[in-house]
Amino acid sequence: MRKAVPSVITKIKARQILDSRGIPTVEVDLFTHKGMFRASVPSGDPSGMYEALELRDGDKGTYLGNSVNRAVKNINERISEALVGMDPILQSQIDQAMIDLDKTEKKGELGANAILAVSIAACKAGAAEKEVPLYKHIADLAGKTNLTLPVPAFTVISGGKHAGNNLAIQDIMILPIGASSFGEALQMGSETYHHLKAVIAEKYGAHGCNVGEDGVTFGSIREGLDLVKEAINRTGYNEKIKIAIDVAATDFCKGEEFLPPNSQYPIVSIEDPFDKEDWEHTKSTARVTLQVVGDDLLMSNPKRIERAILDSTCNALLLKINQIGTVTEAIEVVKLANDVPWGVVISHRSGETEDSFIADLSVGLASGQIKAGAPCRGERLAKYNQLLHIEEELGDHAIYAGEDYRQCL
Ligand code: 2PG
Ligand code: MG
């Protein structure tokens, strides 16, 4: 319901903060007559030339070249000048104004980190202006009516670039698809995680457990899967918890087939089984019933998503909002995936902040799945705990995606 005096953006103030890896990132405070709305952006290992560009200062003497003072300045001067006076409800107009101001394909002029921070803050302000929860505002923007709590993909073992161990693949995750609510799924994830710590400590001693960038870290693929299977057995949830893996093959193999030993393990989802430019091998995944998630393959880029849809090179989209750069464009690529229909995983980055925006995004877009790391570390739990808040707020209307996690349209 609109008021007699519509609220407008009155001020935008950005600053540099540090992310969960201790690397600078952008935070913004956006003001309307309703108050102040804060947002910050994540950062990950860059996947390649098709993703939106993070603007970093490159001065090796300051934060090893990673400071984001130019992106902050772009918000405080150019973006602020363009957006002050705009109605925060008009998300697509706000995002388009920044795209027009930037004028480059990959948002390298203002920085995708600058643009996304403002886009998210404006989305929060838009929800407040309408006096609805953030997830509801996002659902309205996307034309969705079926608010749904996603199945969480909890990272329980990290490898690859995210950990200092010998495990080639990047993540082993657990999906509590048999839970009856998000709250129960979080309990299952936490219990499995703590059983896993005990299983590893019994086998290798306490030094076998480390906390990696997204969660716990560990050794070889089969060894890792056996440990996770044993931890799930100890919880007693067995059939209710499935396994997903992120191979992140670009980081370690070219043109080689990675075959998950899914006959022995309850693996239901596999991410990036081949190098990101290996479209030929990836085609072989079209025949599988397994969920094949495109992360590095797609880079959340609409052109690559369209190609993958035509070539049937995967059957699920991993959406990393900072690879695309605005809330409006994130909604559009999810629509592309929904139309196929593909599964949709809303994803965090390895470098995160306490901002829980992706939790609301996953409910508003009814993505069915969220990947936000281990059930430990504050910046990961910020997302999972926000989903608890949303479930509580929705009460009897709360729907947990559960076994429909791949086709939650
Ligand atoms: C991934 C993500 C999250 P990064 O590969 O799925 O784990 O990693 O943010 O480093 O790209
Ligand atoms: Mg990945």
Tab-separated table of C-alpha atoms and ligand atoms in Angstrom:
chain	number	residue	atom	x	y	z
A	1	MET	CA	0.000	0.000	0.000
A	2	ARG	CA	1.562	3.326	-1.106
A	3	LYS	CA	1.554	6.320	1.221
A	4	ALA	CA	0.539	9.851	0.257
A	5	VAL	CA	4.223	10.883	0.253
A	6	PRO	CA	6.244	8.196	-1.537
A	7	SER	CA	9.617	7.450	-0.056
A	8	VAL	CA	12.647	8.068	-2.212
A	9	ILE	CA	16.332	7.275	-1.894
A	10	THR	CA	17.741	10.235	0.032
A	11	LYS	CA	21.383	9.247	0.509
A	12	ILE	CA	23.831	6.440	-0.360
A	13	LYS	CA	27.035	5.961	1.604
A	14	ALA	CA	29.521	3.175	0.876
A	15	ARG	CA	32.624	1.947	2.671
A	16	GLN	CA	35.220	-0.801	2.506
A	17	ILE	CA	34.852	-3.705	4.970
A	18	LEU	CA	36.522	-7.146	5.148
A	19	ASP	CA	34.911	-10.415	4.031
A	20	SER	CA	35.178	-13.829	5.724
A	21	ARG	CA	38.599	-14.390	4.144
A	22	GLY	CA	39.879	-11.068	5.477
A	23	ILE	CA	39.821	-9.517	1.987
A	24	PRO	CA	38.266	-6.082	1.339
A	25	THR	CA	34.742	-5.881	-0.024
A	26	VAL	CA	32.062	-3.224	-0.493
A	27	GLU	CA	29.358	-2.332	2.056
A	28	VAL	CA	26.691	0.288	1.412
A	29	ASP	CA	24.113	2.128	3.531
A	30	LEU	CA	21.144	3.315	1.488
A	31	PHE	CA	18.746	5.785	3.150
A	32	THR	CA	15.064	6.488	2.526
A	33	HIS	CA	12.468	8.139	4.756
A	34	LYS	CA	11.874	4.643	6.157
A	35	GLY	CA	15.404	4.332	7.517
A	36	MET	CA	18.808	2.919	6.583
A	37	PHE	CA	19.262	-0.277	4.552
A	38	ARG	CA	22.660	-1.979	4.581
A	39	ALA	CA	24.082	-4.480	2.111
A	40	SER	CA	27.490	-5.988	1.406
A	41	VAL	CA	28.777	-8.190	-1.391
A	42	PRO	CA	30.596	-11.532	-1.437
A	43	SER	CA	33.590	-12.557	-3.501
A	44	GLY	CA	34.873	-15.913	-4.758
A	45	ASP	CA	37.571	-17.446	-6.915
A	46	PRO	CA	36.978	-15.841	-10.334
A	47	SER	CA	35.688	-18.436	-12.847
A	48	GLY	CA	36.590	-16.600	-16.017
A	49	MET	CA	35.958	-13.900	-18.553
A	50	TYR	CA	32.164	-14.201	-18.676
A	51	GLU	CA	31.406	-13.004	-15.170
A	52	ALA	CA	30.792	-9.442	-14.035
A	53	LEU	CA	33.972	-7.667	-12.944
A	54	GLU	CA	34.876	-6.920	-9.354
A	55	LEU	CA	36.646	-3.566	-9.259
A	56	ARG	CA	39.786	-3.720	-7.088
A	57	ASP	CA	42.393	-0.996	-6.753
A	58	GLY	CA	45.385	-3.153	-7.709
A	59	ASP	CA	47.842	-1.217	-5.539
A	60	LYS	CA	50.082	-4.030	-4.248
A	61	GLY	CA	51.073	-1.941	-1.247
A	62	THR	CA	47.491	-1.830	0.082
A	63	TYR	CA	45.726	-5.056	1.044
A	64	LEU	CA	47.969	-6.782	-1.541
A	65	GLY	CA	46.140	-5.022	-4.354
A	66	ASN	CA	42.664	-6.035	-3.126
A	67	SER	CA	41.329	-2.777	-1.678
A	68	VAL	CA	38.038	-1.544	-3.187
A	69	ASN	CA	38.344	2.223	-2.693
A	70	ARG	CA	37.552	2.973	-6.353
A	71	ALA	CA	34.312	0.961	-6.165
A	72	VAL	CA	33.394	2.784	-2.932
A	73	LYS	CA	34.121	6.155	-4.549
A	74	ASN	CA	31.973	5.217	-7.565
A	75	ILE	CA	29.029	4.578	-5.236
A	76	ASN	CA	29.532	7.693	-3.153
A	77	GLU	CA	29.810	9.935	-6.197
A	78	ARG	CA	28.436	8.693	-9.541
A	79	ILE	CA	25.891	6.073	-8.428
A	80	SER	CA	24.638	8.220	-5.583
A	81	GLU	CA	24.137	11.186	-7.912
A	82	ALA	CA	22.157	9.015	-10.347
A	83	LEU	CA	19.919	7.273	-7.803
A	84	VAL	CA	19.099	9.817	-5.108
A	85	GLY	CA	15.461	10.805	-5.634
A	86	MET	CA	14.457	7.438	-7.159
A	87	ASP	CA	11.678	5.288	-5.702
A	88	PRO	CA	13.272	2.190	-4.039
A	89	ILE	CA	10.337	0.020	-5.111
A	90	LEU	CA	11.341	0.365	-8.752
A	91	GLN	CA	14.125	-2.225	-8.663
A	92	SER	CA	14.487	-2.734	-12.411
A	93	GLN	CA	14.702	1.026	-13.041
A	94	ILE	CA	17.330	1.420	-10.336
A	95	ASP	CA	19.365	-1.480	-11.748
A	96	GLN	CA	18.999	-0.181	-15.310
A	97	ALA	CA	20.150	3.291	-14.229
A	98	MET	CA	23.383	1.749	-12.901
A	99	ILE	CA	23.850	-0.417	-16.018
A	100	ASP	CA	23.388	2.673	-18.206
A	101	LEU	CA	25.836	4.653	-16.120
A	102	ASP	CA	28.429	1.872	-16.325
A	103	LYS	CA	28.026	1.319	-20.102
A	104	THR	CA	30.313	-1.767	-20.191
A	105	GLU	CA	29.196	-5.366	-20.716
A	106	LYS	CA	30.815	-6.672	-17.534
A	107	LYS	CA	30.189	-3.692	-15.253
A	108	GLY	CA	33.914	-3.007	-15.111
A	109	GLU	CA	33.593	0.779	-15.164
A	110	LEU	CA	31.747	1.209	-11.854
A	111	GLY	CA	32.513	-2.331	-10.624
A	112	ALA	CA	29.994	-5.160	-10.252
A	113	ASN	CA	30.831	-5.094	-6.536
A	114	ALA	CA	29.678	-1.440	-6.364
A	115	ILE	CA	26.540	-2.036	-8.454
A	116	LEU	CA	25.432	-5.210	-6.641
A	117	ALA	CA	25.830	-3.683	-3.164
A	118	VAL	CA	23.516	-0.808	-4.142
A	119	SER	CA	21.096	-3.129	-5.949
A	120	ILE	CA	20.672	-5.301	-2.825
A	121	ALA	CA	20.369	-2.317	-0.480
A	122	ALA	CA	17.700	-0.816	-2.775
A	123	CYS	CA	15.819	-4.135	-2.745
A	124	LYS	CA	15.779	-4.080	1.069
A	125	ALA	CA	14.584	-0.462	0.999
A	126	GLY	CA	11.868	-1.391	-1.518
A	127	ALA	CA	10.553	-4.107	0.800
A	128	ALA	CA	10.455	-1.651	3.724
A	129	GLU	CA	8.683	0.932	1.610
A	130	LYS	CA	5.984	-1.642	0.736
A	131	GLU	CA	5.975	-2.817	4.370
A	132	VAL	CA	6.421	-6.444	3.327
A	133	PRO	CA	9.191	-8.936	4.169
A	134	LEU	CA	12.184	-8.914	1.809
A	135	TYR	CA	11.413	-12.395	0.418
A	136	LYS	CA	7.874	-11.255	-0.408
A	137	HIS	CA	9.131	-8.161	-2.232
A	138	ILE	CA	11.538	-10.367	-4.242
A	139	ALA	CA	8.682	-12.768	-5.083
A	140	ASP	CA	6.608	-9.785	-6.317
A	141	LEU	CA	9.491	-8.540	-8.468
A	142	ALA	CA	9.816	-12.029	-9.992
A	143	GLY	CA	6.076	-12.607	-10.354
A	144	LYS	CA	6.228	-15.640	-8.041
A	145	THR	CA	3.498	-16.694	-5.664
A	146	ASN	CA	4.838	-19.935	-4.156
A	147	LEU	CA	7.174	-18.863	-1.341
A	148	THR	CA	9.242	-21.963	-0.527
A	149	LEU	CA	11.984	-22.724	1.990
A	150	PRO	CA	14.952	-24.251	0.112
A	151	VAL	CA	16.755	-27.515	0.818
A	152	PRO	CA	20.149	-26.479	2.211
A	153	ALA	CA	23.292	-28.002	0.680
A	154	PHE	CA	25.604	-28.051	3.705
A	155	THR	CA	29.275	-28.296	2.850
A	156	VAL	CA	30.730	-30.814	5.298
A	157	ILE	CA	34.071	-31.511	3.610
A	158	SER	CA	36.042	-28.942	1.629
A	159	GLY	CA	38.857	-29.603	-0.811
A	160	GLY	CA	40.307	-28.106	-3.976
A	161	LYS	CA	41.179	-24.419	-3.794
A	162	HIS	CA	39.103	-24.013	-0.629
A	163	ALA	CA	41.294	-26.149	1.637
A	164	GLY	CA	44.893	-27.052	2.359
A	165	ASN	CA	44.482	-30.814	1.812
A	166	ASN	CA	44.828	-33.412	-0.967
A	167	LEU	CA	41.148	-33.644	-1.869
A	168	ALA	CA	40.850	-32.771	-5.572
A	169	ILE	CA	37.125	-31.993	-5.604
A	170	GLN	CA	35.947	-28.792	-3.942
A	171	ASP	CA	32.948	-29.729	-1.783
A	172	ILE	CA	31.154	-32.751	-0.386
A	173	MET	CA	27.712	-31.550	0.698
A	174	ILE	CA	24.708	-33.094	2.421
A	175	LEU	CA	21.097	-32.391	1.408
A	176	PRO	CA	18.483	-33.190	4.082
A	177	ILE	CA	15.709	-33.686	1.520
A	178	GLY	CA	13.691	-35.948	3.843
A	179	ALA	CA	13.265	-33.284	6.552
A	180	SER	CA	9.755	-31.995	7.107
A	181	SER	CA	10.809	-28.357	7.632
A	182	PHE	CA	13.831	-26.112	7.150
A	183	GLY	CA	14.360	-26.155	10.925
A	184	GLU	CA	14.572	-29.939	10.925
A	185	ALA	CA	16.926	-29.833	7.915
A	186	LEU	CA	19.250	-27.498	9.835
A	187	GLN	CA	19.188	-29.864	12.814
A	188	MET	CA	20.043	-32.822	10.554
A	189	GLY	CA	22.873	-30.839	8.981
A	190	SER	CA	24.322	-29.754	12.294
A	191	GLU	CA	24.092	-33.230	13.835
A	192	THR	CA	25.746	-34.845	10.801
A	193	TYR	CA	28.474	-32.202	10.854
A	194	HIS	CA	29.269	-32.909	14.511
A	195	HIS	CA	29.133	-36.694	14.036
A	196	LEU	CA	31.527	-36.260	11.113
A	197	LYS	CA	33.974	-34.408	13.346
A	198	ALA	CA	33.851	-37.343	15.783
A	199	VAL	CA	34.268	-39.925	12.982
A	200	ILE	CA	37.328	-38.064	11.636
A	201	ALA	CA	38.811	-37.543	15.103
A	202	GLU	CA	38.429	-41.281	15.899
A	203	LYS	CA	40.124	-42.275	12.669
A	204	TYR	CA	42.832	-39.638	12.287
A	205	GLY	CA	43.012	-37.793	15.619
A	206	ALA	CA	41.702	-34.316	16.376
A	207	HIS	CA	44.210	-32.728	13.971
A	208	GLY	CA	42.282	-34.388	11.096
A	209	CYS	CA	39.568	-31.727	11.408
A	210	ASN	CA	40.193	-28.219	10.164
A	211	VAL	CA	37.803	-25.475	9.301
A	212	GLY	CA	38.255	-24.600	5.619
A	213	GLU	CA	36.891	-21.586	3.750
A	214	ASP	CA	33.393	-23.050	3.614
A	215	GLY	CA	33.566	-25.597	6.456
A	216	VAL	CA	35.532	-28.737	7.378
A	217	THR	CA	38.428	-29.943	5.169
A	218	PHE	CA	39.681	-33.411	4.304
A	219	GLY	CA	41.688	-36.049	2.144
A	220	SER	CA	40.651	-38.306	-0.847
A	221	ILE	CA	37.247	-38.451	-2.596
A	222	ARG	CA	36.291	-42.014	-1.671
A	223	GLU	CA	37.679	-41.537	1.846
A	224	GLY	CA	35.668	-38.343	2.216
A	225	LEU	CA	32.468	-39.973	0.963
A	226	ASP	CA	32.953	-42.955	3.315
A	227	LEU	CA	33.371	-40.633	6.286
A	228	VAL	CA	30.240	-38.660	5.374
A	229	LYS	CA	28.285	-41.902	4.896
A	230	GLU	CA	29.399	-43.089	8.330
A	231	ALA	CA	28.432	-39.745	9.907
A	232	ILE	CA	24.971	-39.927	8.297
A	233	ASN	CA	24.589	-43.505	9.613
A	234	ARG	CA	25.363	-42.302	13.128
A	235	THR	CA	22.600	-39.685	12.965
A	236	GLY	CA	20.061	-42.394	12.129
A	237	TYR	CA	18.510	-40.201	9.404
A	238	ASN	CA	19.968	-42.384	6.613
A	239	GLU	CA	17.520	-42.206	3.680
A	240	LYS	CA	16.526	-38.652	4.582
A	241	ILE	CA	19.962	-37.210	3.808
A	242	LYS	CA	21.466	-37.304	0.309
A	243	ILE	CA	24.936	-36.294	-0.893
A	244	ALA	CA	25.957	-33.648	-3.436
A	245	ILE	CA	29.464	-32.929	-4.706
A	246	ASP	CA	31.066	-29.917	-6.357
A	247	VAL	CA	33.885	-31.322	-8.475
A	248	ALA	CA	35.002	-27.843	-9.668
A	249	ALA	CA	36.800	-29.811	-12.406
A	250	THR	CA	38.198	-26.694	-14.101
A	251	ASP	CA	40.661	-26.451	-11.261
A	252	PHE	CA	42.200	-29.874	-11.760
A	253	CYS	CA	41.223	-31.784	-14.921
A	254	LYS	CA	40.924	-31.160	-18.643
A	255	GLY	CA	38.898	-33.504	-20.905
A	256	GLU	CA	38.857	-36.333	-18.390
A	257	GLU	CA	35.660	-37.939	-17.281
A	258	PHE	CA	34.910	-37.724	-13.599
A	259	LEU	CA	32.645	-40.586	-12.623
A	260	PRO	CA	31.109	-40.272	-9.188
A	261	PRO	CA	30.922	-43.649	-7.446
A	262	ASN	CA	27.207	-43.078	-6.935
A	263	SER	CA	26.337	-46.761	-6.766
A	264	GLN	CA	27.845	-46.917	-3.296
A	265	TYR	CA	26.898	-43.472	-2.076
A	266	PRO	CA	23.570	-41.619	-2.081
A	267	ILE	CA	24.828	-38.934	-4.503
A	268	VAL	CA	21.971	-36.996	-6.108
A	269	SER	CA	23.751	-33.910	-7.429
A	270	ILE	CA	27.082	-33.184	-9.062
A	271	GLU	CA	28.425	-29.710	-9.876
A	272	ASP	CA	30.958	-28.890	-12.611
A	273	PRO	CA	31.993	-32.477	-13.488
A	274	PHE	CA	34.130	-31.190	-16.399
A	275	ASP	CA	36.301	-28.224	-17.288
A	276	LYS	CA	34.256	-25.066	-17.843
A	277	GLU	CA	35.084	-24.937	-21.582
A	278	ASP	CA	34.612	-28.689	-22.125
A	279	TRP	CA	31.136	-28.481	-23.685
A	280	GLU	CA	31.622	-31.825	-25.519
A	281	HIS	CA	32.241	-34.047	-22.467
A	282	THR	CA	29.616	-32.161	-20.503
A	283	LYS	CA	27.019	-33.206	-23.099
A	284	SER	CA	27.359	-36.791	-21.871
A	285	THR	CA	25.689	-35.692	-18.642
A	286	ALA	CA	22.428	-34.993	-20.513
A	287	ARG	CA	21.448	-38.642	-20.189
A	288	VAL	CA	21.858	-38.931	-16.441
A	289	THR	CA	19.043	-38.725	-13.934
A	290	LEU	CA	21.436	-37.129	-11.465
A	291	GLN	CA	21.218	-33.369	-10.997
A	292	VAL	CA	24.117	-31.836	-12.965
A	293	VAL	CA	24.763	-28.295	-11.746
A	294	GLY	CA	26.491	-25.704	-13.912
A	295	ASP	CA	28.582	-23.300	-11.871
A	296	ASP	CA	31.901	-22.509	-13.599
A	297	LEU	CA	30.304	-23.782	-16.835
A	298	LEU	CA	27.597	-21.099	-16.693
A	299	MET	CA	29.120	-18.321	-14.558
A	300	SER	CA	25.510	-17.115	-14.040
A	301	ASN	CA	25.835	-15.625	-17.544
A	302	PRO	CA	22.600	-15.591	-19.609
A	303	LYS	CA	24.381	-16.324	-22.915
A	304	ARG	CA	26.135	-19.374	-21.469
A	305	ILE	CA	22.907	-20.513	-19.806
A	306	GLU	CA	21.097	-20.295	-23.167
A	307	ARG	CA	23.854	-22.327	-24.833
A	308	ALA	CA	23.738	-24.953	-22.074
A	309	ILE	CA	19.963	-25.207	-22.432
A	310	LEU	CA	20.285	-25.772	-26.211
A	311	ASP	CA	23.139	-28.281	-25.820
A	312	SER	CA	21.650	-29.988	-22.716
A	313	THR	CA	25.000	-29.708	-20.960
A	314	CYS	CA	23.539	-29.540	-17.463
A	315	ASN	CA	20.144	-29.544	-15.798
A	316	ALA	CA	20.525	-27.057	-12.948
A	317	LEU	CA	21.755	-23.465	-12.543
A	318	LEU	CA	24.045	-22.382	-9.727
A	319	LEU	CA	23.339	-18.685	-9.250
A	320	LYS	CA	26.046	-16.499	-7.751
A	321	ILE	CA	24.582	-13.000	-7.699
A	322	ASN	CA	27.927	-11.229	-7.809
A	323	GLN	CA	28.705	-12.914	-11.143
A	324	ILE	CA	25.772	-11.107	-12.712
A	325	GLY	CA	25.694	-7.917	-10.659
A	326	THR	CA	22.082	-6.803	-10.120
A	327	VAL	CA	18.974	-8.242	-8.436
A	328	THR	CA	16.932	-7.722	-11.629
A	329	GLU	CA	19.363	-9.703	-13.797
A	330	ALA	CA	19.559	-12.451	-11.152
A	331	ILE	CA	15.768	-12.797	-11.305
A	332	GLU	CA	15.934	-12.959	-15.123
A	333	VAL	CA	18.460	-15.806	-15.245
A	334	VAL	CA	16.434	-17.793	-12.725
A	335	LYS	CA	13.431	-17.372	-15.042
A	336	LEU	CA	15.525	-18.784	-17.910
A	337	ALA	CA	16.277	-21.844	-15.781
A	338	ASN	CA	12.665	-22.185	-14.597
A	339	ASP	CA	11.391	-22.193	-18.182
A	340	VAL	CA	13.372	-25.334	-19.154
A	341	PRO	CA	12.674	-26.452	-16.347
A	342	TRP	CA	16.044	-26.777	-14.592
A	343	GLY	CA	16.843	-26.985	-10.905
A	344	VAL	CA	18.106	-23.740	-9.303
A	345	VAL	CA	20.711	-23.494	-6.541
A	346	ILE	CA	21.157	-20.036	-5.004
A	347	SER	CA	24.791	-19.946	-3.927
A	348	HIS	CA	27.088	-18.117	-1.556
A	349	ARG	CA	30.740	-17.395	-2.429
A	350	SER	CA	33.822	-18.650	-0.624
A	351	GLY	CA	34.417	-15.077	0.565
A	352	GLU	CA	31.206	-14.100	2.354
A	353	THR	CA	29.836	-11.376	4.611
A	354	GLU	CA	27.141	-11.425	7.310
A	355	ASP	CA	24.590	-10.196	4.756
A	356	SER	CA	21.807	-12.802	4.559
A	357	PHE	CA	20.187	-11.502	1.341
A	358	ILE	CA	20.522	-14.834	-0.522
A	359	ALA	CA	18.305	-16.513	2.104
A	360	ASP	CA	15.404	-14.186	1.224
A	361	LEU	CA	16.265	-14.501	-2.465
A	362	SER	CA	16.000	-18.301	-2.332
A	363	VAL	CA	12.552	-18.132	-0.664
A	364	GLY	CA	11.232	-15.345	-2.905
A	365	LEU	CA	12.348	-17.109	-6.077
A	366	ALA	CA	11.271	-20.528	-4.720
A	367	SER	CA	14.629	-21.831	-5.943
A	368	GLY	CA	14.261	-25.098	-4.036
A	369	GLN	CA	17.964	-25.199	-3.111
A	370	ILE	CA	20.514	-22.993	-1.350
A	371	LYS	CA	24.240	-23.621	-1.026
A	372	ALA	CA	25.628	-21.542	1.822
A	373	GLY	CA	28.490	-23.617	3.234
A	374	ALA	CA	28.897	-25.601	6.420
A	375	PRO	CA	26.552	-25.318	9.400
A	376	CYS	CA	29.319	-23.374	11.163
A	377	ARG	CA	30.938	-19.899	10.958
A	378	GLY	CA	28.867	-16.777	11.409
A	379	GLU	CA	28.793	-15.623	7.786
A	380	ARG	CA	27.421	-19.043	6.690
A	381	LEU	CA	24.923	-19.287	9.569
A	382	ALA	CA	23.673	-15.765	8.842
A	383	LYS	CA	21.934	-17.302	5.802
A	384	TYR	CA	20.679	-20.465	7.513
A	385	ASN	CA	19.489	-18.575	10.600
A	386	GLN	CA	17.624	-16.081	8.401
A	387	LEU	CA	15.825	-19.049	6.816
A	388	LEU	CA	14.776	-20.098	10.347
A	389	HIS	CA	13.374	-16.589	10.888
A	390	ILE	CA	11.472	-16.752	7.588
A	391	GLU	CA	10.072	-20.195	8.385
A	392	GLU	CA	8.888	-18.944	11.765
A	393	GLU	CA	7.316	-15.854	10.199
A	394	LEU	CA	5.483	-17.883	7.525
A	395	GLY	CA	4.139	-20.223	10.222
A	396	ASP	CA	1.480	-22.543	8.825
A	397	HIS	CA	2.139	-21.184	5.334
A	398	ALA	CA	5.774	-22.305	5.354
A	399	ILE	CA	6.526	-24.923	2.708
A	400	TYR	CA	9.866	-26.783	2.758
A	401	ALA	CA	10.972	-27.847	-0.744
A	402	GLY	CA	12.120	-31.295	0.508
A	403	GLU	CA	12.005	-33.987	-2.184
A	404	ASP	CA	10.798	-31.430	-4.778
A	405	TYR	CA	14.084	-29.530	-4.488
A	406	ARG	CA	14.867	-29.850	-8.233
A	407	GLN	CA	11.530	-28.743	-9.628
A	408	CYS	CA	10.327	-26.137	-7.226
A	409	LEU	CA	8.587	-23.875	-9.744
B	1	2PG	C1	31.623	-22.772	-5.700
B	1	2PG	C2	31.818	-21.577	-4.781
B	1	2PG	C3	31.199	-21.762	-3.410
B	1	2PG	P1	33.741	-19.818	-5.069
B	1	2PG	O1	32.527	-23.171	-6.434
B	1	2PG	O2	30.531	-23.319	-5.788
B	1	2PG	O3	31.708	-22.868	-2.728
B	1	2PG	O4	33.175	-21.269	-4.651
B	1	2PG	O5	32.906	-18.801	-4.370
B	1	2PG	O6	35.174	-19.807	-4.620
B	1	2PG	O7	33.621	-19.728	-6.554
B	2	MG	MG	31.153	-24.594	-7.687
